[in-house]
Coordinates of C-alpha atoms in Angstrom, one line a residue:
M1 CA 0.0 0.0 0.0
N2 CA 1.2 3.5 -0.8
D3 CA 0.9 6.0 2.1
A4 CA 2.4 8.9 0.3
P5 CA 0.3 12.1 -0.2
S6 CA -1.4 12.7 -3.5
P7 CA 0.8 14.1 -6.2
S8 CA -1.5 17.0 -6.6
A9 CA -0.6 18.1 -3.1
R10 CA 2.9 19.0 -4.2
P11 CA 4.3 21.1 -7.0
R12 CA 5.6 19.2 -10.0
Y13 CA 9.3 18.6 -9.9
V14 CA 11.3 19.9 -12.8
P15 CA 14.9 18.6 -13.0
G16 CA 17.7 21.0 -13.6
I17 CA 20.8 20.5 -15.7
K18 CA 22.9 19.7 -12.7
Y19 CA 20.5 17.0 -11.6
I20 CA 20.4 15.4 -15.1
L21 CA 24.1 15.5 -15.4
M22 CA 24.5 13.8 -12.0
L23 CA 22.0 11.0 -12.9
G24 CA 23.6 10.6 -16.3
A25 CA 27.1 10.3 -14.8
L26 CA 25.8 7.6 -12.5
A27 CA 23.9 5.7 -15.2
A28 CA 27.0 5.9 -17.4
L29 CA 29.4 4.4 -14.9
P30 CA 29.1 0.8 -16.1
A31 CA 29.5 1.9 -19.7
V32 CA 32.6 4.0 -18.9
T33 CA 34.0 1.0 -17.0
T34 CA 33.5 -1.1 -20.2
D35 CA 34.4 1.5 -22.9
M36 CA 37.6 3.0 -21.3
Y37 CA 39.1 -0.5 -21.1
L38 CA 38.0 -1.5 -24.6
P39 CA 41.0 -0.3 -26.7
S40 CA 43.3 -2.2 -24.3
L41 CA 41.9 -5.7 -25.2
P42 CA 44.7 -6.7 -27.6
A43 CA 47.3 -5.4 -25.1
V44 CA 45.7 -7.3 -22.2
A45 CA 45.7 -10.5 -24.3
E46 CA 49.4 -10.1 -25.1
D47 CA 50.4 -9.1 -21.6
L48 CA 48.5 -11.8 -19.8
D49 CA 49.1 -14.4 -22.5
A50 CA 45.3 -14.9 -22.9
S51 CA 43.2 -15.9 -25.8
R52 CA 40.9 -13.5 -27.6
A53 CA 37.8 -15.1 -26.2
A54 CA 39.2 -15.0 -22.7
V55 CA 39.9 -11.3 -22.9
Q56 CA 36.5 -10.6 -24.4
F57 CA 35.0 -12.4 -21.4
T58 CA 36.4 -9.7 -19.1
L59 CA 33.7 -7.5 -20.7
S60 CA 31.0 -10.2 -20.3
A61 CA 32.1 -10.8 -16.7
L62 CA 31.4 -7.2 -15.9
L63 CA 27.9 -7.5 -17.3
L64 CA 27.1 -10.7 -15.6
G65 CA 28.2 -9.4 -12.3
G66 CA 26.1 -6.3 -12.9
G67 CA 23.1 -8.4 -13.6
V68 CA 23.3 -10.2 -10.3
G69 CA 24.2 -7.0 -8.4
Q70 CA 21.1 -5.2 -9.6
L71 CA 18.9 -8.0 -8.3
V72 CA 20.4 -7.6 -4.9
I73 CA 20.7 -3.8 -4.8
G74 CA 17.3 -3.0 -6.2
P75 CA 15.3 -4.4 -3.2
F76 CA 18.0 -3.0 -0.9
S77 CA 17.3 0.5 -2.3
D78 CA 13.5 0.0 -1.8
R79 CA 14.2 -0.8 1.8
F80 CA 16.9 1.7 2.8
G81 CA 16.5 4.5 0.2
R82 CA 18.6 5.4 -2.8
R83 CA 21.6 7.1 -1.3
L84 CA 23.0 4.3 0.9
P85 CA 23.4 1.6 -1.7
L86 CA 24.7 4.1 -4.2
L87 CA 27.5 5.2 -1.8
I88 CA 28.4 1.6 -0.9
G89 CA 28.4 0.4 -4.5
I90 CA 30.5 3.2 -6.0
S91 CA 33.0 3.0 -3.1
L92 CA 33.6 -0.8 -3.7
H93 CA 33.8 -0.1 -7.4
T94 CA 36.7 2.2 -6.6
V95 CA 38.5 -0.5 -4.5
L96 CA 38.0 -3.2 -7.1
S97 CA 39.3 -0.9 -9.9
I98 CA 42.6 -0.7 -8.0
L99 CA 42.7 -4.5 -7.5
C100 CA 42.0 -5.0 -11.3
S101 CA 45.1 -2.8 -12.0
I102 CA 47.4 -5.4 -10.2
A103 CA 45.7 -8.6 -11.5
P104 CA 48.5 -11.1 -12.2
D105 CA 46.5 -13.3 -14.7
I106 CA 43.4 -13.4 -16.8
G107 CA 41.5 -15.6 -14.4
T108 CA 42.0 -13.1 -11.5
L109 CA 41.0 -10.2 -13.8
I110 CA 37.8 -11.9 -14.8
G111 CA 36.9 -12.6 -11.2
L112 CA 37.5 -9.0 -10.2
R113 CA 35.5 -7.8 -13.1
V114 CA 32.5 -9.8 -11.9
L115 CA 32.7 -8.1 -8.5
Q116 CA 33.3 -4.7 -10.1
G117 CA 30.1 -5.2 -12.2
F118 CA 28.2 -6.4 -9.1
F119 CA 28.9 -3.2 -7.1
N120 CA 28.9 -0.5 -9.8
A121 CA 25.4 -1.9 -10.7
A122 CA 24.2 0.3 -7.8
A123 CA 24.8 3.4 -10.0
A124 CA 22.6 2.1 -12.8
V125 CA 19.7 0.7 -10.8
V126 CA 19.5 3.7 -8.5
A127 CA 19.6 6.1 -11.4
I128 CA 16.6 4.4 -13.0
A129 CA 14.7 4.0 -9.7
V130 CA 15.2 7.7 -9.0
I131 CA 13.6 8.7 -12.3
R132 CA 10.6 6.4 -11.6
D133 CA 10.4 7.9 -8.1
R134 CA 9.5 11.2 -9.7
F135 CA 8.2 10.6 -13.2
V136 CA 6.1 8.2 -15.3
G137 CA 5.2 7.8 -19.0
S138 CA 6.3 10.4 -21.5
D139 CA 7.9 12.5 -18.8
A140 CA 10.1 9.6 -17.7
A141 CA 10.9 8.7 -21.3
R142 CA 11.9 12.2 -22.1
L143 CA 14.2 12.4 -19.0
L144 CA 15.8 9.0 -19.9
S145 CA 16.4 10.2 -23.4
R146 CA 18.0 13.3 -22.1
L147 CA 20.2 11.2 -19.9
M148 CA 21.4 9.4 -23.1
L149 CA 23.1 12.7 -24.0
V150 CA 25.2 12.2 -20.9
I151 CA 25.5 8.5 -21.2
G152 CA 26.5 8.9 -24.8
V153 CA 29.6 10.7 -23.8
A154 CA 31.0 7.3 -22.7
P155 CA 31.3 5.8 -26.2
L156 CA 32.3 9.2 -27.6
F157 CA 35.3 9.9 -25.3
A158 CA 36.0 6.9 -23.0
P159 CA 37.8 4.7 -25.6
T160 CA 39.9 7.7 -26.7
I161 CA 40.8 8.6 -23.1
G162 CA 41.5 4.9 -22.4
Q163 CA 43.7 4.7 -25.4
I164 CA 45.7 7.8 -24.3
I165 CA 46.1 6.5 -20.8
A166 CA 47.1 3.0 -21.9
G167 CA 49.4 4.4 -24.6
T168 CA 51.1 6.8 -22.3
W169 CA 51.5 4.4 -19.4
H170 CA 50.0 0.9 -19.5
W171 CA 46.6 -0.8 -19.8
R172 CA 46.7 -1.2 -16.0
A173 CA 46.6 2.6 -15.6
V174 CA 43.1 2.6 -17.1
F175 CA 41.9 1.0 -13.9
Y176 CA 43.5 3.7 -11.8
A177 CA 41.5 6.2 -13.9
L178 CA 38.3 4.2 -13.2
A179 CA 39.1 4.3 -9.4
L180 CA 39.5 8.1 -9.6
I181 CA 36.1 8.4 -11.3
G182 CA 34.6 6.4 -8.5
V183 CA 36.1 8.8 -5.9
I184 CA 34.6 11.8 -7.8
L185 CA 31.2 10.2 -8.0
V186 CA 31.1 9.3 -4.3
A187 CA 31.9 13.0 -3.5
I188 CA 29.1 14.2 -5.9
V189 CA 26.5 11.8 -4.5
W190 CA 27.5 12.7 -0.9
K191 CA 27.1 16.4 -1.5
W192 CA 24.3 16.8 -4.1
M193 CA 22.3 13.6 -4.4
P194 CA 18.9 14.0 -2.7
E195 CA 17.0 11.1 -1.2
T196 CA 14.0 10.5 -3.5
L197 CA 12.4 7.7 -1.6
P198 CA 10.7 9.0 1.6
A199 CA 10.8 6.8 4.7
T200 CA 7.0 6.6 4.6
V201 CA 7.0 4.6 1.4
R202 CA 10.0 2.4 1.9
R203 CA 9.3 -1.3 1.7
S204 CA 10.2 -3.2 4.8
R205 CA 9.9 -6.9 3.9
P206 CA 11.7 -10.1 4.9
R207 CA 13.6 -12.0 2.3
A208 CA 10.5 -14.2 1.6
G209 CA 8.6 -11.0 0.8
V210 CA 11.3 -9.9 -1.6
A211 CA 11.2 -13.3 -3.3
R212 CA 7.4 -13.0 -3.7
T213 CA 7.9 -9.5 -5.2
Y214 CA 10.3 -10.9 -7.8
W215 CA 8.0 -13.8 -8.5
H216 CA 5.1 -11.4 -9.1
L217 CA 7.2 -9.4 -11.6
L218 CA 8.4 -12.6 -13.3
R219 CA 4.8 -13.8 -13.7
D220 CA 3.8 -10.5 -15.4
G221 CA 4.3 -11.5 -19.0
Q222 CA 4.0 -7.9 -20.4
F223 CA 6.4 -6.5 -17.9
M224 CA 8.9 -9.3 -18.7
A225 CA 8.6 -8.8 -22.4
L226 CA 9.3 -5.1 -22.1
A227 CA 12.0 -5.7 -19.5
V228 CA 13.9 -8.0 -21.8
I229 CA 14.1 -5.5 -24.7
P230 CA 16.7 -3.2 -23.1
G231 CA 18.8 -6.3 -22.5
L232 CA 18.6 -7.4 -26.1
G233 CA 19.4 -3.9 -27.1
L234 CA 22.5 -3.9 -25.0
G235 CA 23.3 -7.3 -26.5
V236 CA 23.3 -5.5 -29.9
I237 CA 25.7 -2.9 -28.6
M238 CA 28.0 -5.3 -26.8
S239 CA 28.2 -7.5 -29.9
Y240 CA 29.5 -4.5 -31.7
V241 CA 31.7 -3.5 -28.8
V242 CA 33.5 -6.8 -28.3
G243 CA 33.8 -7.5 -32.0
S244 CA 34.7 -4.0 -33.3
P245 CA 38.4 -3.8 -32.1
F246 CA 39.3 -7.0 -34.0
V247 CA 37.0 -6.3 -37.0
F248 CA 38.2 -2.8 -37.6
Q249 CA 41.8 -3.0 -36.4
E250 CA 42.7 -6.4 -37.7
G251 CA 40.1 -6.9 -40.5
Y252 CA 40.1 -3.3 -42.0
G253 CA 43.6 -2.3 -40.8
L254 CA 42.6 0.7 -38.7
S255 CA 45.0 2.1 -36.2
E256 CA 44.1 2.3 -32.5
G257 CA 43.6 6.1 -32.9
Q258 CA 41.4 5.6 -36.0
F259 CA 39.3 3.0 -34.2
A260 CA 38.8 5.3 -31.3
L261 CA 37.6 8.1 -33.6
L262 CA 35.2 5.6 -35.4
F263 CA 33.9 4.5 -32.1
A264 CA 33.2 8.1 -31.1
F265 CA 31.4 8.7 -34.5
N266 CA 29.1 5.7 -33.9
G267 CA 28.5 6.9 -30.4
C268 CA 27.0 10.1 -31.9
A269 CA 24.3 7.9 -33.4
L270 CA 23.1 6.8 -30.0
V271 CA 23.1 10.3 -28.7
A272 CA 21.4 11.9 -31.6
S273 CA 18.6 9.3 -31.7
A274 CA 18.0 9.6 -28.0
Q275 CA 17.6 13.3 -28.3
L276 CA 15.2 12.7 -31.2
N277 CA 13.2 10.4 -29.0
A278 CA 13.1 13.0 -26.2
S279 CA 11.3 15.3 -28.7
L280 CA 9.0 12.7 -30.1
V281 CA 7.6 11.5 -26.8
R282 CA 6.2 15.0 -26.3
R283 CA 3.9 14.3 -29.2
T284 CA 3.3 10.6 -29.3
S285 CA 3.3 7.5 -27.0
P286 CA 6.5 5.7 -26.1
A287 CA 4.7 2.5 -27.2
R288 CA 4.1 3.8 -30.7
I289 CA 7.7 4.9 -31.0
L290 CA 9.0 1.6 -29.7
R291 CA 7.1 -0.6 -32.2
V292 CA 8.3 1.5 -35.2
A293 CA 11.9 1.7 -33.9
V294 CA 12.5 -2.1 -33.5
L295 CA 11.2 -2.8 -37.0
A296 CA 13.4 -0.1 -38.5
Q297 CA 16.4 -1.5 -36.6
L298 CA 15.7 -5.0 -38.1
V299 CA 15.7 -3.6 -41.6
V300 CA 19.1 -1.8 -41.1
A301 CA 20.6 -4.8 -39.2
V302 CA 19.8 -7.0 -42.2
A303 CA 21.5 -4.4 -44.5
L304 CA 24.6 -4.4 -42.2
F305 CA 24.8 -8.2 -42.4
A306 CA 24.6 -8.1 -46.2
V307 CA 27.4 -5.6 -46.4
L308 CA 29.6 -7.5 -43.9
A309 CA 29.0 -10.8 -45.7
T310 CA 29.5 -9.6 -49.2
G311 CA 32.0 -6.8 -48.8
F312 CA 29.7 -4.6 -50.9
G313 CA 30.4 -0.9 -50.1
G314 CA 33.6 -1.6 -48.2
L315 CA 34.4 0.1 -45.0
P316 CA 32.2 3.2 -45.7
G317 CA 29.2 0.8 -46.2
V318 CA 29.9 -0.9 -42.9
I319 CA 30.2 2.4 -41.1
A320 CA 27.0 3.7 -42.6
C321 CA 24.9 0.6 -41.7
L322 CA 26.4 0.4 -38.2
W323 CA 25.6 4.1 -37.6
L324 CA 21.9 3.4 -38.5
V325 CA 21.7 0.3 -36.4
L326 CA 23.1 2.1 -33.4
G327 CA 20.9 5.2 -34.2
T328 CA 17.7 3.2 -34.0
Q329 CA 18.9 1.6 -30.8
G330 CA 18.9 5.0 -29.1
M331 CA 15.1 5.0 -29.4
I332 CA 14.4 1.6 -27.8
P333 CA 15.6 1.1 -24.2
A334 CA 14.2 4.3 -22.7
N335 CA 10.7 3.7 -24.1
A336 CA 10.7 0.0 -23.2
S337 CA 12.0 0.7 -19.6
V338 CA 9.4 3.4 -19.0
L339 CA 6.5 1.2 -20.2
A340 CA 7.8 -1.7 -18.1
L341 CA 7.9 0.5 -14.9
N342 CA 4.6 2.2 -15.5
N343 CA 2.6 0.1 -13.1
Y344 CA 5.4 -0.5 -10.5
G345 CA 6.2 2.8 -9.0
H346 CA 5.6 1.4 -5.6
M347 CA 8.6 -0.9 -6.0
A348 CA 10.6 1.0 -8.6
G349 CA 14.0 -0.2 -7.2
T350 CA 13.0 -3.9 -7.5
A351 CA 11.4 -3.5 -10.9
A352 CA 14.4 -1.5 -12.1
A353 CA 16.7 -4.2 -10.8
V354 CA 14.9 -6.8 -12.9
I355 CA 15.3 -4.6 -16.0
G356 CA 18.9 -4.0 -15.2
A357 CA 19.7 -7.6 -14.3
L358 CA 18.2 -8.8 -17.6
Q359 CA 20.0 -6.0 -19.4
S360 CA 23.4 -7.0 -18.0
G361 CA 22.8 -10.7 -18.0
I362 CA 21.4 -11.0 -21.5
A363 CA 24.2 -8.8 -22.9
G364 CA 26.8 -10.7 -20.9
L365 CA 25.6 -14.1 -22.3
I366 CA 25.3 -12.8 -25.8
S367 CA 28.6 -10.9 -26.2
P368 CA 31.0 -13.9 -26.1
V369 CA 29.1 -15.5 -29.0
V370 CA 30.9 -13.1 -31.4
G371 CA 34.2 -14.5 -30.3
L372 CA 33.0 -18.1 -30.3
L373 CA 31.8 -17.7 -33.9
G374 CA 35.2 -16.5 -34.9
G375 CA 35.2 -12.9 -33.9
D376 CA 35.2 -11.6 -37.5
A377 CA 32.9 -9.2 -39.3
V378 CA 30.4 -11.9 -40.4
A379 CA 30.2 -13.2 -36.8
M380 CA 29.5 -9.8 -35.5
G381 CA 26.8 -9.1 -38.1
T382 CA 25.1 -12.5 -37.6
V383 CA 24.7 -12.0 -33.8
M384 CA 23.4 -8.5 -34.3
V385 CA 20.7 -9.5 -36.8
A386 CA 19.7 -12.5 -34.7
I387 CA 19.2 -10.3 -31.6
V388 CA 17.2 -7.6 -33.4
A389 CA 14.9 -10.3 -34.9
V390 CA 14.3 -11.7 -31.4
T391 CA 13.5 -8.2 -30.1
V392 CA 10.8 -7.8 -32.7
L393 CA 9.4 -11.3 -31.9
V394 CA 9.3 -10.5 -28.1
L395 CA 7.5 -7.2 -28.6
A396 CA 5.0 -8.8 -31.0
T397 CA 4.2 -11.8 -28.9
G398 CA 4.6 -10.5 -25.3
T399 CA 2.8 -7.1 -25.7
P400 CA -0.2 -5.7 -27.6
A401 CA 2.1 -3.3 -29.5
Y402 CA 1.3 -4.8 -32.9
R403 CA -2.4 -5.6 -32.2
R404 CA -5.1 -3.3 -33.4
N405 CA -4.9 -0.2 -31.2
G406 CA -2.8 -2.2 -28.8
W407 CA -0.1 0.4 -28.5
M408 CA -2.7 2.7 -27.0
S409 CA -3.4 0.4 -24.0
L410 CA 0.4 -0.3 -23.7
G411 CA 1.1 3.4 -23.4
H412 CA -1.5 4.1 -20.6
E413 CA 0.1 6.4 -18.0
P414 CA -1.0 6.0 -14.4
A415 CA -0.5 8.7 -11.9
P416 CA 2.8 8.8 -10.0
D417 CA 2.6 6.8 -6.8
A418 CA 4.6 9.1 -4.6
A419 CA 5.7 12.7 -4.6
P420 CA 9.3 12.6 -3.4
E421 CA 11.2 15.3 -1.6
S422 CA 12.5 18.1 -3.8
A423 CA 16.1 18.4 -4.6

C-alpha cells in the first residue's frame, strides 16, 4: 500500500541541468567501465598471455556481475533508500578498480571484473529508480532520453581517453582512472544527491517477501517482455563493442587512434537518436515509437549483415549501416523501460533491478558469442541480426504493441505513486 500524499498536493518537480548530469554520470558508470578499457583488449591478451575469447570475457564478466548485483541492490534501495546503496556500491567499485590494476593473470582479472560489475550496478539501478520515483510515462521517457546525451559521452570519449592512458602508461593505468572516477562520483553523491524515496513509502519486507515480489514481476508477461528488450538492445551494442576492435583494427587495418575516432562517431548515433526520442515523446506515445523503432532496426541490421557478408560498399558501407543500427537503438531502451515500470512505481527499485539484471545478464551471455563464432565481421553481423529479430518477436508476442490499437493500451500512463522530496 502507498501511504504517500497525493501528487496533486505537491508542485511538479522539474529537473535542472545539474540533476540530469548527475543521474547521467551515475547511469554511465558501467558503460565507462567497459568502454575506457575497450582499446586495451589486444594489449591485455598479449600481456596476460590470454586468448581473444578469454579477454573478451572480461567484458562479459562485468555485465554478468552487474546483472546479479542489480537483483540484490534493487530491493535494498527500496528498503533503505537510494543514497546508501549508491555510496556503498561506488566505493567498492573504486576499491575493485585498484585491484584490477594489479591482477596477475586473466582468471583473476575476470573474477575481479565480476565483482566490479556487481557493485557498480548500484549506480545504474538507482539512477533508473530515482527517475521512476519522480516521473512516469512520457515525462520519464523524455528524461531517460536526455540522460542518453550524458551516457553517450562514454562511447564518444571513454575509448579515446582509455587509449591515451594505456598508450602513455600501461593498460593497468586505465583502472586507476576508473578508481578516480569512483572517488569523484562518491563525492558528488554525498554532497548533491537528494534522497528521492521518503521513509514513509520504503518497503520493509523479509527475504521471503522480496522473493514474492520478484515472483510477481516474473509472472507479469507484459512486464517481462518489455524488461527483456533493453537487455537485447545492450546485446546488440555489446556484440559491436567486443567485435569491433578486432573487426576494424585487424580486419580493416585501422590504427588504434582511427578506431577510437570511429567508435566516437558511432556513439554520436546513440546520442542523436536519444535526443530525437526525447522530442518525439512530447507528441506521441512511447509505445508507438518503440514498435516502429524495432522494425526499423531490423531492416538496417539485415542491411549491415549483407554488407559485412559480401563486402559490398567496403568500410564506408559498414560504417553507414552500423551508424543506422546504433541510431535506431537510441530510441528503444528508454521507451521499453518506461513502459515496463509504468505500473510498478511502488517498487521501482526492485522493478528497475529486474530490468537492469536482464540487461546486463542477456548482454553478458550474448557478447561472447561473437568470439565463439570466430570474432570476424560476419560473426558480429550475424549475432546483431539475430538479436534484433528476437526483439521484434518478443515485442510482438509479449505485448499488444502490434495488435489493433494495442499500443494505446500499452502506453497508458498511471498517476505517480509518490511525490518525493524536492532536490
